[in-house]
């Protein structure tokens, strides 16, 4: 039986006593994987070598930062993991006013937030995931806004993404733009609408 | 707070704008010293914000009506309310 492609011997032929060194490609899945290699020689019984590669520690990573346009819209944040389950939450001050989606995509499969991922792809190798926020409101303030997304793996490993929305544009309106005062100077009201401090001159 | 502005009409009369704070959205009350002249007067008031290197201005035009002219006729002489004869008929 041929050995798996994730192992590589430093030689495949030899003569007499010798040593064969085996190396393996990085294993990102949580569970150990096994393959066998068969040594054959003419006139003797074949011998089988079993090679076991340990599983990787459970992990989750996510984009460290993400940016939302001041006009709002859609934001997709990506990461990788080998966990069997991911749970997303908004942590800290949610200045942007993000609404957490009920689902995300793990290994190209739509998965409910906090639910076990179908087929547990992380058991055999790491997978990519993404979560998309839609309908993000425009930033109507003149200050940048921030929120933070935290993803927690089944084994409680966490990763966070700091999200920033660019500052909005300043605006200023007055209504009405023309007023008439009586000769006595009786007060007339004018409504000033702005998202920042204004001055009169 | 109240900001006073000159009418720039050669008098010492002032316009007064009263508001809670010069930030955000609010109502500004515009008042004036009484106008004792007969001709209406106007001036533009500029509201301005500066943020992110951008300046936005909006102009409020304030017009104050002149004092009503009271005309009294006496023996066919027209007299204003300060009793200055202004004409004959």
PDB file of N, CA and C in Angstrom, chain A residues 42-82:
ATOM      1  N   UNK A  42      13.214  -8.455  -2.410  1.00  0.00           N
ATOM      2  CA  UNK A  42      13.026  -9.711  -3.120  1.00  0.00           C
ATOM      3  C   UNK A  42      13.349 -10.900  -2.214  1.00  0.00           C
ATOM      4  N   UNK A  43      12.421 -11.802  -2.154  1.00  0.00           N
ATOM      5  CA  UNK A  43      12.661 -13.038  -1.433  1.00  0.00           C
ATOM      6  C   UNK A  43      12.360 -12.991   0.043  1.00  0.00           C
ATOM      7  N   UNK A  44      11.873 -11.850   0.528  1.00  0.00           N
ATOM      8  CA  UNK A  44      11.556 -11.750   1.953  1.00  0.00           C
ATOM      9  C   UNK A  44      10.154 -11.176   2.121  1.00  0.00           C
ATOM     10  N   UNK A  45       9.613 -11.381   3.285  1.00  0.00           N
ATOM     11  CA  UNK A  45       8.270 -10.872   3.570  1.00  0.00           C
ATOM     12  C   UNK A  45       8.316  -9.351   3.709  1.00  0.00           C
ATOM     13  N   UNK A  46       7.340  -8.696   3.136  1.00  0.00           N
ATOM     14  CA  UNK A  46       7.257  -7.235   3.234  1.00  0.00           C
ATOM     15  C   UNK A  46       7.025  -6.821   4.680  1.00  0.00           C
ATOM     16  N   UNK A  47       7.507  -5.611   5.003  1.00  0.00           N
ATOM     17  CA  UNK A  47       7.318  -5.048   6.342  1.00  0.00           C
ATOM     18  C   UNK A  47       6.548  -3.737   6.220  1.00  0.00           C
ATOM     19  N   UNK A  48       5.711  -3.522   7.200  1.00  0.00           N
ATOM     20  CA  UNK A  48       4.858  -2.326   7.161  1.00  0.00           C
ATOM     21  C   UNK A  48       5.251  -1.370   8.274  1.00  0.00           C
ATOM     22  N   UNK A  49       5.378  -0.106   7.899  1.00  0.00           N
ATOM     23  CA  UNK A  49       5.639   0.971   8.858  1.00  0.00           C
ATOM     24  C   UNK A  49       4.378   1.813   8.987  1.00  0.00           C
ATOM     25  N   UNK A  50       3.932   1.996  10.209  1.00  0.00           N
ATOM     26  CA  UNK A  50       2.773   2.870  10.464  1.00  0.00           C
ATOM     27  C   UNK A  50       3.276   4.241  10.916  1.00  0.00           C
ATOM     28  N   UNK A  51       2.827   5.261  10.252  1.00  0.00           N
ATOM     29  CA  UNK A  51       3.255   6.633  10.553  1.00  0.00           C
ATOM     30  C   UNK A  51       2.043   7.401  11.073  1.00  0.00           C
ATOM     31  N   UNK A  52       2.186   7.987  12.233  1.00  0.00           N
ATOM     32  CA  UNK A  52       1.094   8.738  12.857  1.00  0.00           C
ATOM     33  C   UNK A  52       1.561  10.182  13.065  1.00  0.00           C
ATOM     34  N   UNK A  53       0.776  11.091  12.584  1.00  0.00           N
ATOM     35  CA  UNK A  53       1.075  12.512  12.830  1.00  0.00           C
ATOM     36  C   UNK A  53       0.043  13.059  13.799  1.00  0.00           C
ATOM     37  N   UNK A  54       0.530  13.684  14.848  1.00  0.00           N
ATOM     38  CA  UNK A  54      -0.363  14.217  15.886  1.00  0.00           C
ATOM     39  C   UNK A  54      -1.227  15.340  15.335  1.00  0.00           C
ATOM     40  N   UNK A  55      -2.381  15.502  15.936  1.00  0.00           N
ATOM     41  CA  UNK A  55      -3.271  16.589  15.543  1.00  0.00           C
ATOM     42  C   UNK A  55      -2.755  17.928  16.040  1.00  0.00           C
ATOM     43  N   UNK A  56      -3.216  18.975  15.396  1.00  0.00           N
ATOM     44  CA  UNK A  56      -2.826  20.334  15.796  1.00  0.00           C
ATOM     45  C   UNK A  56      -3.691  20.795  16.963  1.00  0.00           C
ATOM     46  N   UNK A  57      -3.144  21.703  17.692  1.00  0.00           N
ATOM     47  CA  UNK A  57      -3.916  22.322  18.766  1.00  0.00           C
ATOM     48  C   UNK A  57      -5.083  23.091  18.161  1.00  0.00           C
ATOM     49  N   UNK A  58      -6.190  23.038  18.827  1.00  0.00           N
ATOM     50  CA  UNK A  58      -7.353  23.774  18.335  1.00  0.00           C
ATOM     51  C   UNK A  58      -7.030  25.268  18.326  1.00  0.00           C
ATOM     52  N   UNK A  59      -7.457  25.955  17.270  1.00  0.00           N
ATOM     53  CA  UNK A  59      -7.151  27.372  17.166  1.00  0.00           C
ATOM     54  C   UNK A  59      -8.221  28.087  16.369  1.00  0.00           C
ATOM     55  N   UNK A  60      -8.208  29.396  16.481  1.00  0.00           N
ATOM     56  CA  UNK A  60      -9.031  30.246  15.629  1.00  0.00           C
ATOM     57  C   UNK A  60      -8.296  31.564  15.440  1.00  0.00           C
ATOM     58  N   UNK A  61      -8.273  32.027  14.222  1.00  0.00           N
ATOM     59  CA  UNK A  61      -7.703  33.341  13.917  1.00  0.00           C
ATOM     60  C   UNK A  61      -8.735  34.138  13.119  1.00  0.00           C
ATOM     61  N   UNK A  62      -8.587  35.420  13.174  1.00  0.00           N
ATOM     62  CA  UNK A  62      -9.519  36.294  12.453  1.00  0.00           C
ATOM     63  C   UNK A  62      -8.762  37.539  12.041  1.00  0.00           C
ATOM     64  N   UNK A  63      -9.283  38.244  11.039  1.00  0.00           N
ATOM     65  CA  UNK A  63      -8.662  39.509  10.648  1.00  0.00           C
ATOM     66  C   UNK A  63      -8.505  40.388  11.890  1.00  0.00           C
ATOM     67  N   UNK A  64      -7.313  40.902  12.092  1.00  0.00           N
ATOM     68  CA  UNK A  64      -7.075  41.717  13.288  1.00  0.00           C
ATOM     69  C   UNK A  64      -7.829  43.029  13.241  1.00  0.00           C
ATOM     70  N   UNK A  65      -7.954  43.583  12.045  1.00  0.00           N
ATOM     71  CA  UNK A  65      -8.664  44.848  11.881  1.00  0.00           C
ATOM     72  C   UNK A  65      -9.545  44.773  10.642  1.00  0.00           C
ATOM     73  N   UNK A  66     -10.542  45.608  10.633  1.00  0.00           N
ATOM     74  CA  UNK A  66     -11.415  45.721   9.463  1.00  0.00           C
ATOM     75  C   UNK A  66     -11.944  47.139   9.409  1.00  0.00           C
ATOM     76  N   UNK A  67     -12.240  47.584   8.214  1.00  0.00           N
ATOM     77  CA  UNK A  67     -12.683  48.969   8.033  1.00  0.00           C
ATOM     78  C   UNK A  67     -14.019  49.012   7.307  1.00  0.00           C
ATOM     79  N   UNK A  68     -14.877  49.885   7.794  1.00  0.00           N
ATOM     80  CA  UNK A  68     -16.173  50.117   7.168  1.00  0.00           C
ATOM     81  C   UNK A  68     -16.158  51.516   6.555  1.00  0.00           C
ATOM     82  N   UNK A  69     -16.667  51.636   5.364  1.00  0.00           N
ATOM     83  CA  UNK A  69     -16.749  52.960   4.737  1.00  0.00           C
ATOM     84  C   UNK A  69     -17.665  53.860   5.541  1.00  0.00           C
ATOM     85  N   UNK A  70     -17.420  55.157   5.468  1.00  0.00           N
ATOM     86  CA  UNK A  70     -18.275  56.082   6.224  1.00  0.00           C
ATOM     87  C   UNK A  70     -19.713  56.017   5.738  1.00  0.00           C
ATOM     88  N   UNK A  71     -19.891  55.570   4.519  1.00  0.00           N
ATOM     89  CA  UNK A  71     -21.247  55.442   3.983  1.00  0.00           C
ATOM     90  C   UNK A  71     -21.942  54.174   4.463  1.00  0.00           C
ATOM     91  N   UNK A  72     -21.227  53.334   5.209  1.00  0.00           N
ATOM     92  CA  UNK A  72     -21.811  52.087   5.706  1.00  0.00           C
ATOM     93  C   UNK A  72     -21.845  51.030   4.623  1.00  0.00           C
ATOM     94  N   UNK A  73     -22.811  50.134   4.691  1.00  0.00           N
ATOM     95  CA  UNK A  73     -22.931  49.084   3.676  1.00  0.00           C
ATOM     96  C   UNK A  73     -22.667  47.715   4.243  1.00  0.00           C
ATOM     97  N   UNK A  74     -21.711  47.018   3.621  1.00  0.00           N
ATOM     98  CA  UNK A  74     -21.452  45.618   3.954  1.00  0.00           C
ATOM     99  C   UNK A  74     -20.004  45.439   4.375  1.00  0.00           C
ATOM    100  N   UNK A  75     -19.789  44.563   5.323  1.00  0.00           N
ATOM    101  CA  UNK A  75     -18.431  44.260   5.778  1.00  0.00           C
ATOM    102  C   UNK A  75     -18.296  42.758   5.968  1.00  0.00           C
ATOM    103  N   UNK A  76     -17.257  42.191   5.359  1.00  0.00           N
ATOM    104  CA  UNK A  76     -16.975  40.767   5.530  1.00  0.00           C
ATOM    105  C   UNK A  76     -15.645  40.595   6.252  1.00  0.00           C
ATOM    106  N   UNK A  77     -15.657  39.784   7.278  1.00  0.00           N
ATOM    107  CA  UNK A  77     -14.452  39.505   8.066  1.00  0.00           C
ATOM    108  C   UNK A  77     -14.158  38.020   7.923  1.00  0.00           C
ATOM    109  N   UNK A  78     -12.885  37.713   7.700  1.00  0.00           N
ATOM    110  CA  UNK A  78     -12.516  36.326   7.440  1.00  0.00           C
ATOM    111  C   UNK A  78     -11.542  35.808   8.495  1.00  0.00           C
ATOM    112  N   UNK A  79     -11.401  34.502   8.545  1.00  0.00           N
ATOM    113  CA  UNK A  79     -10.475  33.877   9.468  1.00  0.00           C
ATOM    114  C   UNK A  79     -10.289  32.420   9.135  1.00  0.00           C
ATOM    115  N   UNK A  80      -9.512  31.771   9.960  1.00  0.00           N
ATOM    116  CA  UNK A  80      -9.302  30.330   9.802  1.00  0.00           C
ATOM    117  C   UNK A  80      -9.395  29.668  11.163  1.00  0.00           C
ATOM    118  N   UNK A  81      -9.727  28.404  11.154  1.00  0.00           N
ATOM    119  CA  UNK A  81      -9.853  27.658  12.407  1.00  0.00           C
ATOM    120  C   UNK A  81      -9.852  26.167  12.104  1.00  0.00           C
ATOM    121  N   UNK A  82      -9.695  25.397  13.157  1.00  0.00           N
ATOM    122  CA  UNK A  82      -9.892  23.949  13.043  1.00  0.00           C
ATOM    123  C   UNK A  82     -10.867  23.476  14.113  1.00  0.00           C
TER     124      UNK A  82
END
